[in-house]
Amino acid sequence: MLTIVTLVPQVKSDDEGKYGGSMLRCIMHLVSKGGVAELFRGLVPSLWLVSNPVVQYFTYERLRIAAVLFRGGAAGGSVNALDSFLIGALAKMVATVVTFPLQLAQVQVYKTGRPMLQCLKDTVQANGATGIYKGMAPKLSQTCLNSALMFLFYEKLEVLIGAALLAGRAH
């Protein structure tokens, strides 16, 4: 007899079994608790957070072009490994600093159900203007390294794939 082993980790929550394992029961519970609007709580901050990768990629591209031009290359040129690593980290840092208050507000919206702007206002009133950046340092250390490596590999893969495509056309 063949036994199939699943390698998917099992996630347990405090509410395990609360809805009988049914997504429909969970949805019905949420709707009965807060109406249809309860299904969309936190949607607005989540939509605002799409700005993070937009800021990140925009910043990366602008810094990359500046680095190439600084070295005397053409705007479409490539950057070296160290440049792509540093520019990737800096781009993520800029994106995180710009959008971190939205990430903080998103968590508070999920917890409290209050509107996003009210959550931000309450945080500033309770902790001062710097309160909207509380906890950002660990986030920066994790995401900046991740982004730096991602852009390093991206640039190197782009060069390799470009070379392979050119070699394919030559044959």
Short mmCIF file of C-alpha atoms in Angstrom, two decimals, residues 36-107:
data_model
loop_
_atom_site.label_atom_id
_atom_site.label_comp_id
_atom_site.label_asym_id
_atom_site.label_seq_id
_atom_site.Cartn_x
_atom_site.Cartn_y
_atom_site.Cartn_z
CA VAL A 36 -21.38 42.36 4.85
CA ALA A 37 -18.98 45.22 5.64
CA GLU A 38 -17.23 42.91 8.13
CA LEU A 39 -15.96 40.84 5.18
CA PHE A 40 -14.08 43.89 3.90
CA ARG A 41 -12.65 45.26 7.14
CA GLY A 42 -9.04 46.18 6.51
CA LEU A 43 -9.46 46.32 2.74
CA VAL A 44 -8.67 50.04 2.46
CA PRO A 45 -5.27 49.84 4.21
CA SER A 46 -4.48 46.71 2.20
CA LEU A 47 -5.20 48.55 -1.03
CA TRP A 48 -3.07 51.49 0.09
CA LEU A 49 -0.21 49.08 0.77
CA VAL A 50 0.14 48.29 -2.94
CA SER A 51 2.04 51.57 -2.93
CA ASN A 52 4.98 49.83 -1.20
CA PRO A 53 6.21 47.84 -4.22
CA VAL A 54 5.38 50.79 -6.50
CA VAL A 55 7.63 53.09 -4.46
CA GLN A 56 10.26 50.34 -4.20
CA TYR A 57 10.49 49.62 -7.95
CA PHE A 58 10.26 53.29 -8.92
CA THR A 59 13.08 54.17 -6.51
CA TYR A 60 15.17 51.20 -7.66
CA GLU A 61 14.86 52.13 -11.34
CA ARG A 62 15.68 55.79 -10.75
CA LEU A 63 18.72 54.97 -8.59
CA ARG A 64 19.86 52.33 -11.06
CA ILE A 65 19.73 54.78 -13.96
CA ALA A 66 21.59 57.36 -11.88
CA ALA A 67 24.31 54.81 -11.01
CA VAL A 68 24.77 53.82 -14.66
CA LEU A 69 24.91 57.44 -15.80
CA PHE A 70 27.30 58.32 -12.97
CA ARG A 71 29.69 55.67 -14.27
CA GLY A 72 29.43 57.07 -17.80
CA GLY A 73 27.14 54.41 -19.26
CA ALA A 74 23.91 54.72 -21.22
CA ALA A 75 20.59 54.91 -19.35
CA GLY A 76 19.67 51.35 -20.37
CA GLY A 77 22.99 49.91 -19.17
CA SER A 78 23.49 47.45 -16.36
CA VAL A 79 24.89 47.92 -12.88
CA ASN A 80 27.47 45.81 -11.08
CA ALA A 81 26.58 43.38 -8.30
CA LEU A 82 27.44 45.71 -5.43
CA ASP A 83 25.42 48.56 -6.96
CA SER A 84 22.34 46.39 -7.46
CA PHE A 85 22.64 45.06 -3.90
CA LEU A 86 22.96 48.52 -2.33
CA ILE A 87 20.36 50.16 -4.58
CA GLY A 88 17.91 47.31 -3.87
CA ALA A 89 18.35 47.77 -0.12
CA LEU A 90 18.00 51.55 -0.35
CA ALA A 91 14.89 51.30 -2.54
CA LYS A 92 13.20 49.01 -0.01
CA MET A 93 14.22 51.32 2.81
CA VAL A 94 12.56 54.27 1.07
CA ALA A 95 9.41 52.25 0.36
CA THR A 96 9.22 51.00 3.95
CA VAL A 97 9.70 54.45 5.48
CA VAL A 98 6.98 55.85 3.20
CA THR A 99 4.44 53.08 3.81
CA PHE A 100 5.18 51.84 7.34
CA PRO A 101 2.46 54.00 8.94
CA LEU A 102 -0.04 52.29 6.61
CA GLN A 103 1.20 48.86 7.72
CA LEU A 104 0.81 49.89 11.33
CA ALA A 105 -2.69 51.22 10.66
CA GLN A 106 -3.64 48.01 8.84
CA VAL A 107 -2.88 45.94 11.94
#
